[in-house]
Structure formats: C-alpha cells, structure tokens
PDB file of C-alpha atoms in Angstrom:
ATOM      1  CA  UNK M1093      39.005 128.781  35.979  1.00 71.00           C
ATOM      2  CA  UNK M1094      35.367 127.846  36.140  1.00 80.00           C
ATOM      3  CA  UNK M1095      33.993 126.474  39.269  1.00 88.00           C
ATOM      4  CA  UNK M1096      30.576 125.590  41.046  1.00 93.00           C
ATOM      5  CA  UNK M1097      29.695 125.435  45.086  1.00 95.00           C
ATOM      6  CA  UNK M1098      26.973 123.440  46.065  1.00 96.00           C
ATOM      7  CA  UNK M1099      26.683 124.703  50.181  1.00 96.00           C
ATOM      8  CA  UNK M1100      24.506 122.124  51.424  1.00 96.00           C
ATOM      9  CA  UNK M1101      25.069 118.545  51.265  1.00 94.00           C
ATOM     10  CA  UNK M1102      21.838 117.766  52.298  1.00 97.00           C
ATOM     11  CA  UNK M1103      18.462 119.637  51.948  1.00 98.00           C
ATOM     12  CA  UNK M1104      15.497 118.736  53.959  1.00 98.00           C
ATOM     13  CA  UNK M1105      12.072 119.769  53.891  1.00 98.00           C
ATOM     14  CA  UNK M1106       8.110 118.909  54.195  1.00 98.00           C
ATOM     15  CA  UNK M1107       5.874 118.474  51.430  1.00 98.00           C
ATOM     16  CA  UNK M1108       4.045 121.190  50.506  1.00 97.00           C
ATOM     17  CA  UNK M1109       6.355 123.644  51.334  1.00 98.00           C
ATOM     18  CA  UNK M1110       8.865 125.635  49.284  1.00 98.00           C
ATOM     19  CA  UNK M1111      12.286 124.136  48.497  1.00 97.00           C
ATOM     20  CA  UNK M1112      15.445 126.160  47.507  1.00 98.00           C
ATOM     21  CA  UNK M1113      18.463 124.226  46.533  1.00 98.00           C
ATOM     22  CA  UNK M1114      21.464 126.398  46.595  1.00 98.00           C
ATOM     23  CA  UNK M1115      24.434 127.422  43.886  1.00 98.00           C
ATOM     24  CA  UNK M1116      27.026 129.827  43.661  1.00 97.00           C
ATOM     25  CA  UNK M1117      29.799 129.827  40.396  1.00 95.00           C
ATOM     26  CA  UNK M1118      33.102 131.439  39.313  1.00 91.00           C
ATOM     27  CA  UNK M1119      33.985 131.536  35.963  1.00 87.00           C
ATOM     28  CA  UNK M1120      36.130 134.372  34.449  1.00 84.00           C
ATOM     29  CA  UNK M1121      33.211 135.260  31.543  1.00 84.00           C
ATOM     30  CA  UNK M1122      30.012 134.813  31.086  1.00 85.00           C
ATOM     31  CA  UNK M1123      28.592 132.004  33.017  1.00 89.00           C
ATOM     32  CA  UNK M1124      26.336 128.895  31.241  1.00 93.00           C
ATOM     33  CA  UNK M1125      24.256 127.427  34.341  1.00 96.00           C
ATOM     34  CA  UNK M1126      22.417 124.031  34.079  1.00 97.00           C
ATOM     35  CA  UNK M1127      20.551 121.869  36.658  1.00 98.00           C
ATOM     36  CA  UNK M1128      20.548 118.302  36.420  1.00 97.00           C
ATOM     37  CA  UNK M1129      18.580 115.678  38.932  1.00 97.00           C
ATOM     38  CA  UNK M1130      19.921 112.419  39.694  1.00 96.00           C
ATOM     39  CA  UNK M1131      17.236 109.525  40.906  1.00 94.00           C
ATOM     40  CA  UNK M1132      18.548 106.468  42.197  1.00 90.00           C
ATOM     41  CA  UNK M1133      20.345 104.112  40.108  1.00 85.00           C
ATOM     42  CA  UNK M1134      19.126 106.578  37.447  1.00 89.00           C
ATOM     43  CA  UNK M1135      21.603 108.581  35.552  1.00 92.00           C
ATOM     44  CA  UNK M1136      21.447 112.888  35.478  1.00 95.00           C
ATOM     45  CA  UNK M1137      18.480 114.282  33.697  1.00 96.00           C
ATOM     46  CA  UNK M1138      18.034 117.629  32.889  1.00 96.00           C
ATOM     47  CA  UNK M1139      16.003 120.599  34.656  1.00 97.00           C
ATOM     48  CA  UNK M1140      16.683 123.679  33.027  1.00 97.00           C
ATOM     49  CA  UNK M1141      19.654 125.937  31.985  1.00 96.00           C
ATOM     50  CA  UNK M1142      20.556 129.684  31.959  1.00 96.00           C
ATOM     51  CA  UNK M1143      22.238 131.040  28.984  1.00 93.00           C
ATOM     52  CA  UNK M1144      21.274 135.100  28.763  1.00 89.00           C
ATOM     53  CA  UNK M1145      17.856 136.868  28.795  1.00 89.00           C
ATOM     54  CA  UNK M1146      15.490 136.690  31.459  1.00 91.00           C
ATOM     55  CA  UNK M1147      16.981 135.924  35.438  1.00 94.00           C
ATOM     56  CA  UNK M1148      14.000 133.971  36.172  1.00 96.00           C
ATOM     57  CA  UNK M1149      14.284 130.219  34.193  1.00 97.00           C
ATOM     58  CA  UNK M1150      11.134 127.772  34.398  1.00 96.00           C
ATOM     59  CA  UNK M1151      12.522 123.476  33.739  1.00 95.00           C
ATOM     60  CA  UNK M1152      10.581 120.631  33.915  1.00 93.00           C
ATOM     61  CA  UNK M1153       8.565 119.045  36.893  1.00 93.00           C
ATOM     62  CA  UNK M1154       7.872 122.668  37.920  1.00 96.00           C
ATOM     63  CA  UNK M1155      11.339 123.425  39.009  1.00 97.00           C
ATOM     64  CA  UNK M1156      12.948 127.153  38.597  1.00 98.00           C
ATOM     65  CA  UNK M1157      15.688 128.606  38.906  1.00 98.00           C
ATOM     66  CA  UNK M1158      17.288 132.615  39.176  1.00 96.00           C
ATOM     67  CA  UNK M1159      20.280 134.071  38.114  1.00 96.00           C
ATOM     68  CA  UNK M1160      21.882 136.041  40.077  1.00 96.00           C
ATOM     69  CA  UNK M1161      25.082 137.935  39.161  1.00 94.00           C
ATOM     70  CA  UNK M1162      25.850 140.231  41.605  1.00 95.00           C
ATOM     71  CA  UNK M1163      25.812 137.023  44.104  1.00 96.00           C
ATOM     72  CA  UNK M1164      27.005 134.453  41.747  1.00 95.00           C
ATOM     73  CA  UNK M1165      24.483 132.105  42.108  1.00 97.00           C
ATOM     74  CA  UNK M1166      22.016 129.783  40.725  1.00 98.00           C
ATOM     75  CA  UNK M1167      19.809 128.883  43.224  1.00 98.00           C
ATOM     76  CA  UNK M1168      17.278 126.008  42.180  1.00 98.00           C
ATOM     77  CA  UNK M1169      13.425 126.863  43.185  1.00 98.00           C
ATOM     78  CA  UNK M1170      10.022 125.041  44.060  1.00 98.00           C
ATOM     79  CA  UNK M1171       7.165 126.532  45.668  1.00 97.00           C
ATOM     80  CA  UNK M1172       5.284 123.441  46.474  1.00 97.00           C
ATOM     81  CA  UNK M1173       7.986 120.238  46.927  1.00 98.00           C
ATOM     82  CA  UNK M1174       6.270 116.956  46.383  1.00 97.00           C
ATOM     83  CA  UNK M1175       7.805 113.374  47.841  1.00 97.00           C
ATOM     84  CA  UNK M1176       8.771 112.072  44.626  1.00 96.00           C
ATOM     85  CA  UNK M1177      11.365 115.728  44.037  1.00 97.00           C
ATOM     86  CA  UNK M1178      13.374 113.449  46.686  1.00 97.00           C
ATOM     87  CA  UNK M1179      16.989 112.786  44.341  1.00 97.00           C
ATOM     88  CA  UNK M1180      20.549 114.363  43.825  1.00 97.00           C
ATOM     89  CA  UNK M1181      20.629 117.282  42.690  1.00 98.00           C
ATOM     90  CA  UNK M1182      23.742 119.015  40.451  1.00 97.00           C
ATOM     91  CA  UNK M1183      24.999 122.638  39.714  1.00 97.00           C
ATOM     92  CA  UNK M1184      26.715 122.784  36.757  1.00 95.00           C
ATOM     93  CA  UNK M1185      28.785 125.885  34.960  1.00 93.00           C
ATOM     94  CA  UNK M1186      30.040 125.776  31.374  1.00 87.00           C
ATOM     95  CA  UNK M1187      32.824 128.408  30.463  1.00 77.00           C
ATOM     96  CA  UNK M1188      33.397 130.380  26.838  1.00 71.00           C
ATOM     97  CA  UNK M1189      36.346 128.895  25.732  1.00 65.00           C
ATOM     98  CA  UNK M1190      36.228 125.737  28.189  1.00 63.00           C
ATOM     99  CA  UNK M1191      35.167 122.193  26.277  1.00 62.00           C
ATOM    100  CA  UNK M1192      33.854 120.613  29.444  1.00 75.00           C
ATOM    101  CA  UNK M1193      31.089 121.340  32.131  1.00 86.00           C
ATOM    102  CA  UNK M1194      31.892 121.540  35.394  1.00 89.00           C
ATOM    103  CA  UNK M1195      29.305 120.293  38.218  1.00 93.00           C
ATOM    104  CA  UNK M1196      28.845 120.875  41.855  1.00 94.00           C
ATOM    105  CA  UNK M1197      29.228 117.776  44.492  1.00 93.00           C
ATOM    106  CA  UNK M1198      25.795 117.576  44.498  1.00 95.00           C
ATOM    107  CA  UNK M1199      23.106 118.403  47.469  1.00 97.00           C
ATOM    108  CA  UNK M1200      20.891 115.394  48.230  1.00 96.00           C
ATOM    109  CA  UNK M1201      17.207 116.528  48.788  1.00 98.00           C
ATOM    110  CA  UNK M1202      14.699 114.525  51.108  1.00 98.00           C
ATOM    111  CA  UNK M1203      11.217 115.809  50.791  1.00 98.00           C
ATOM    112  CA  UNK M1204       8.607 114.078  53.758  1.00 97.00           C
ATOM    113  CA  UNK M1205       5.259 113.661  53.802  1.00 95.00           C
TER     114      UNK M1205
ATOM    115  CA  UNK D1386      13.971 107.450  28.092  1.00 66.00           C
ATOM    116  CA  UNK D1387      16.923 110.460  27.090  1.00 76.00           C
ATOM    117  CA  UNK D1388      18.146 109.458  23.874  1.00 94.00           C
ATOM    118  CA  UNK D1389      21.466 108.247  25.150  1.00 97.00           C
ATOM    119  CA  UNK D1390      21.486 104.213  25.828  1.00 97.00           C
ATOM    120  CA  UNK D1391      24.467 102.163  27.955  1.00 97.00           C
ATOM    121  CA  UNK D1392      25.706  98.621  27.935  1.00 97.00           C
ATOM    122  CA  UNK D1393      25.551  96.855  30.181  1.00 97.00           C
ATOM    123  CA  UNK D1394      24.294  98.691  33.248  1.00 96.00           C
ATOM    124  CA  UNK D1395      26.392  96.387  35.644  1.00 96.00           C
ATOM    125  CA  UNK D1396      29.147  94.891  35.140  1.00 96.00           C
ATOM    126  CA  UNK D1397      31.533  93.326  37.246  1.00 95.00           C
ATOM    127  CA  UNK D1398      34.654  91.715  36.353  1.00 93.00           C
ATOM    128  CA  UNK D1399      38.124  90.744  38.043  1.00 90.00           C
ATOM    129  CA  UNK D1400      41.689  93.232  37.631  1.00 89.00           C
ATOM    130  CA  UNK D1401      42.965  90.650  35.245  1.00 88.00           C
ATOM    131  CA  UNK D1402      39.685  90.944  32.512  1.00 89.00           C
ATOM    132  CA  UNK D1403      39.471  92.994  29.733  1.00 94.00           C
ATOM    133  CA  UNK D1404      35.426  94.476  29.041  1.00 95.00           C
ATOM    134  CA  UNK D1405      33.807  96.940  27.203  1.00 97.00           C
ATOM    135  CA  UNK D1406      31.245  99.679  27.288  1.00 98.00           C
ATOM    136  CA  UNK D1407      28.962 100.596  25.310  1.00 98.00           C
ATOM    137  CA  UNK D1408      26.855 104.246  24.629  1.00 98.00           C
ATOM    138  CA  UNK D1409      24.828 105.249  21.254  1.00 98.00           C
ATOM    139  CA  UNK D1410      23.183 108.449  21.130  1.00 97.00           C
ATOM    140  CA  UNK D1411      19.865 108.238  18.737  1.00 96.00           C
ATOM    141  CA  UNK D1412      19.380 111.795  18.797  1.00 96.00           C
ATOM    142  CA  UNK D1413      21.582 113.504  15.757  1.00 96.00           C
ATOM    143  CA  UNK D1414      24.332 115.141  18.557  1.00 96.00           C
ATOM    144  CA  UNK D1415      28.156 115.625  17.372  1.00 94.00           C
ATOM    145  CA  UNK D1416      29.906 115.449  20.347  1.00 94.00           C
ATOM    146  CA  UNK D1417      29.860 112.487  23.148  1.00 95.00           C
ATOM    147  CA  UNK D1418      31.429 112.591  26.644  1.00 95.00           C
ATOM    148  CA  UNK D1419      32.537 109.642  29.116  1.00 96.00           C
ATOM    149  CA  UNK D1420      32.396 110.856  32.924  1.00 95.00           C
ATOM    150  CA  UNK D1421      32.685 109.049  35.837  1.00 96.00           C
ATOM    151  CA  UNK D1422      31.211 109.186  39.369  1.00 95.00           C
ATOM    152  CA  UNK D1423      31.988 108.093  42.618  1.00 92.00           C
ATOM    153  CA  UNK D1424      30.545 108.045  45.803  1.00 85.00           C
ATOM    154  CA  UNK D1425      31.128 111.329  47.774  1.00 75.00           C
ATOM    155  CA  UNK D1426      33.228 112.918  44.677  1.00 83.00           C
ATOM    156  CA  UNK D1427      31.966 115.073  41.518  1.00 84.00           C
ATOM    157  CA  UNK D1428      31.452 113.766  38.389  1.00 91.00           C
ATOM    158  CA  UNK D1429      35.080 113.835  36.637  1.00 91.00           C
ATOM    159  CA  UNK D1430      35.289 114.404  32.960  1.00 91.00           C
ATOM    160  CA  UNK D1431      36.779 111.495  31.067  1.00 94.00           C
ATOM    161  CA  UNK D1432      37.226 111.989  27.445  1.00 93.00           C
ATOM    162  CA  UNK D1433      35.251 114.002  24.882  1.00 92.00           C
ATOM    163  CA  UNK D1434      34.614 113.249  21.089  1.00 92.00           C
ATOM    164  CA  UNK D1435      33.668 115.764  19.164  1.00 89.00           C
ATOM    165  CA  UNK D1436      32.916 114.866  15.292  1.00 84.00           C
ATOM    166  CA  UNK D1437      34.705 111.432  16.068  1.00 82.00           C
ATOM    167  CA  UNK D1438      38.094 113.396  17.105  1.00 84.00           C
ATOM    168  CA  UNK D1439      38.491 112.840  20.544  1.00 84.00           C
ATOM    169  CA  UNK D1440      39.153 116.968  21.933  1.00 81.00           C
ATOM    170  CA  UNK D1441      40.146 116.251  25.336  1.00 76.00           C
ATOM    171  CA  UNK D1442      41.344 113.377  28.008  1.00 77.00           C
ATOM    172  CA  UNK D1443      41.758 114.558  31.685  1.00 75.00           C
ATOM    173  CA  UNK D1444      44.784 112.544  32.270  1.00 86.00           C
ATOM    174  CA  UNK D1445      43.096 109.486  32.169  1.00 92.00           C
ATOM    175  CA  UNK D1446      45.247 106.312  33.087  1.00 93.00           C
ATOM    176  CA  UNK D1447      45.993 104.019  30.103  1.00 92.00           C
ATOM    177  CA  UNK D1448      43.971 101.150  31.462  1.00 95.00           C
ATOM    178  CA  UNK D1449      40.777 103.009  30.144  1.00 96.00           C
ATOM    179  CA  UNK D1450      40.822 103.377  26.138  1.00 95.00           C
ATOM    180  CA  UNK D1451      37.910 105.277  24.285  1.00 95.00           C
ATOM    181  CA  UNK D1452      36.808 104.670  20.942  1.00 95.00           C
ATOM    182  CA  UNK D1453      34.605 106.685  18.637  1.00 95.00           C
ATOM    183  CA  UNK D1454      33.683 104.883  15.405  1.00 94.00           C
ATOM    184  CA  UNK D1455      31.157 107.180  14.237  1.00 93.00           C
ATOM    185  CA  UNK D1456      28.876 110.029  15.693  1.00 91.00           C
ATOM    186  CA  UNK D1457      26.309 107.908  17.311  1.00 95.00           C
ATOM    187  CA  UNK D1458      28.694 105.905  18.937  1.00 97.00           C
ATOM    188  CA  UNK D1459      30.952 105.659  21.738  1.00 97.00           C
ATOM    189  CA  UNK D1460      32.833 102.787  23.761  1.00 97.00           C
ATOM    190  CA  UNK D1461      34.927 102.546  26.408  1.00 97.00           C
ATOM    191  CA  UNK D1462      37.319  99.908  26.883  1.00 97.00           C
ATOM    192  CA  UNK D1463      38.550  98.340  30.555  1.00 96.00           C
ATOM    193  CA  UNK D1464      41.506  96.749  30.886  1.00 94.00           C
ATOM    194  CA  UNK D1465      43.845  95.459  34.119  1.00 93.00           C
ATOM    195  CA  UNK D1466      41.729  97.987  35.763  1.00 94.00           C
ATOM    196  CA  UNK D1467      41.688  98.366  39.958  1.00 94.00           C
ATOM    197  CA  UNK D1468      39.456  98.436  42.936  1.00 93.00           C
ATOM    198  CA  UNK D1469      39.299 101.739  43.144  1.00 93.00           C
ATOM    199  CA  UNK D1470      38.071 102.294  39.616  1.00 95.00           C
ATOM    200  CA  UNK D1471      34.594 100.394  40.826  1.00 96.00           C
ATOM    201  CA  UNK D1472      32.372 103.705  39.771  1.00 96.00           C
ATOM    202  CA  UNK D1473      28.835 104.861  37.675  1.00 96.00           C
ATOM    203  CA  UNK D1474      30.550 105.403  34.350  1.00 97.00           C
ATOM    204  CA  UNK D1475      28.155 108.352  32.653  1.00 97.00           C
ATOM    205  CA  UNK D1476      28.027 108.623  28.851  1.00 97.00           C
ATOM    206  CA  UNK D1477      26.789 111.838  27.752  1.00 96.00           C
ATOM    207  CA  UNK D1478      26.048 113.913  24.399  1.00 96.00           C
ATOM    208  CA  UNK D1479      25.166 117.248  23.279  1.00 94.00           C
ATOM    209  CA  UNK D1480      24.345 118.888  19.897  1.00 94.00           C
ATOM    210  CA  UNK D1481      27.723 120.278  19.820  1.00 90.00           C
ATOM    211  CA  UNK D1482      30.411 121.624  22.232  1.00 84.00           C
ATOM    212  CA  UNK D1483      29.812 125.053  22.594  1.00 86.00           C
ATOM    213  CA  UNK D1484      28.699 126.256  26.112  1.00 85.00           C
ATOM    214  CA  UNK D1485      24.829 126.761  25.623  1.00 89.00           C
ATOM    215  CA  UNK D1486      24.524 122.767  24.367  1.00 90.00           C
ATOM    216  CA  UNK D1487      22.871 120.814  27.229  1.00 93.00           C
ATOM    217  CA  UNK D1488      24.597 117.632  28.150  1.00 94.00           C
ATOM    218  CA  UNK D1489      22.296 114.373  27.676  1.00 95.00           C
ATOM    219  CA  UNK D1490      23.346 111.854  29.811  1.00 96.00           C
ATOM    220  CA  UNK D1491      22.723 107.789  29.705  1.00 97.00           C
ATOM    221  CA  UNK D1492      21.586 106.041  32.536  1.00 96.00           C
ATOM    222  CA  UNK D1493      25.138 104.859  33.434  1.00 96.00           C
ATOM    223  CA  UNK D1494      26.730 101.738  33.394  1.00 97.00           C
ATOM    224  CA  UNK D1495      27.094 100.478  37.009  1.00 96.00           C
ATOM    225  CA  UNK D1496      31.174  98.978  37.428  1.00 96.00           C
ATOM    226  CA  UNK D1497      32.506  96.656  40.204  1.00 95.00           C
ATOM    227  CA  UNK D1498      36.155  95.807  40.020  1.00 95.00           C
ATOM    228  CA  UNK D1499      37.250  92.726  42.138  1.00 93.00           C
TER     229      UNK D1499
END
C-alpha cells in the first residue's frame, strides 16, 4: 500500500532563512512524489513533482525538493523563505498500478518577518 | 487561475435540500477527481472519471451522486446530506490517470450542512 508521513504539523521559521518542510513515503514500487501548497480559502496548487532522473527537483516560487531513496523521503526546500510562503503544505505519493494519489495531513508553515 | 473552475464556492443548505456542484476543466484533461477535505483530516478521494467512466468510488455514501456528462465536466450531487459532511469539496483533473499526471485542482467549493 502506498502511504505518505508528513512529521511536523507545524513549521516555523524567520524570513530570510532556509525552510525545509519534511516527507517520508512507502509505496511497494517506484514512488511518484508531488508537492502541492494550499493558501487560505484557496484550493491546492502545484509545486513540483518527482518522477525519475535527477534527485534534485526545482517548482515554482523557488521551491525544491530531493529525493531521497535510501530514506524515503521528499523533503520540500527553500533557501531564502519569504512571508507570503506562509500556507499548507501537502506530500503526496502516486503508486504504479494505484488510480488515486495519496497525500500527507499536511504541515502548516508560518514564515515571520 | 488553474484551469479547473467550481460552483458555487459556498454553499450552504439544510439536511432536507437537494444541491449541486459544479467543476469544468478548460484544459483538454481525460480524467476528473472529486476529493474532499476536512479540518484536521487528509484529503479523501471521492470518485474518479476517467474518459466519462467513473474508475473508482471509495465507499462513498449514497447521499453524494457524481455525474460525468462529458470530459470537461463534472458534478456532484447532494442530497439528505448531514452535519458532518460540512467540508471543502476539491475537484481535480489530470491529463490522464497514470502516476506521472499532476493533479489540477479547483479552488473548492466551500459546504455547510445545517
């Protein structure tokens, strides 16, 4: 079964400074990883996926991410967080042979001036 | 603006009404999706059209009833529905359904039960 861990309910950090919103996933082949951000009363737009090739994957607004298989995660990078990167933020796996896309409970980051 | 457009964005109606929601996709995908979200739970896979077929239903009570009349378009009908169905109701397409297509959500249509 496919699955996705979001660790931290809550991520909190300064502006200016790096972010790292974390992943980790179980699936039983190879994994399909997406990011999504969720604004208030906004529905989930799209960051960036990993489907094969290189670890490192560049999305919009700036945000990265890396694959990591030998740690099964996904972790979600920024190097310089701005106040407006404040929003939900979703994990999501998608499974060969699965017809839906699993997603993570979500980790709410607050970024401060 | 995503490509993916809901109606309305709240609603709020009584157990006893029956409503409707709607989602069109303008940007050529084949398959649609209805999730829904709640406060403090992950978003929960509804129903999935792919090509107009409808491919999968997660046990979804009887009360909601999906309807696909052509690729572009998706509804979801409410009926006798309760309290604790009062959720963001997500539609969602991709290109197809194979595990690489991204997911395009809508902005949601916000749903208060009383």
């Amino acid at each position: 079964a496919q699955s996705v861990a979001q660790p931290e309910d809550q991520v909190n950090v300064a502006e200016g400074n790096p972010l790292t919103v974390k992943c980790t996933y179980s699936v039983s082949g190879n994994p399909y990883l997406f990011w999504y951000v969720q604004y208030p009363n906004r529905g989930l737009q799209f960051l960036l996926k990993y489907i094969t090739g290189d670890n490192l994957v560049k999305g919009s607004y700036g945000f990265e991410a890396e694959f990591n298989k030998s740690q099964t995660s996904f972790h979600l990078k920024k190097p310089s967080a701005l106040v407006s990167d404040s929003a939900l933020y979703f994990c999501a796996v998608r499974d060969l042979g699965r017809d839906d896309m699993r997603f993570g409970a979500g980790t709410r980051l607050t970024v401060k001036p | 603006e995503t490509g993916v457009t809901q109606t309305p964005r709240h609603l709020v109606m009584g157990m006893t009404n029956k409503k409707s929601l709607k989602c069109e996709q303008h940007l050529g995908h084949n398959a649609m999706y209805w999730y829904k979200q709640s406060a403090k739970k992950p978003l929960e896979l509804m129903f999935v059209y792919s090509l107009e077929e409808r491919v999968e239903n997660n046990s979804v009570p009887s009360r909601f009833s999906p309807e696909c009349p052509n690729s572009s378009h998706l509804f979801l009908h409410l009926h006798t529905l309760q309290p604790e169905d009062s959720a963001l109701y997500l539609c969602a397409s991709s290109q197809d359904q194979t595990p690489v297509d991204t997911i395009y959500f809508g902005e949601g249509s916000w749903l208060t039960v009383v």
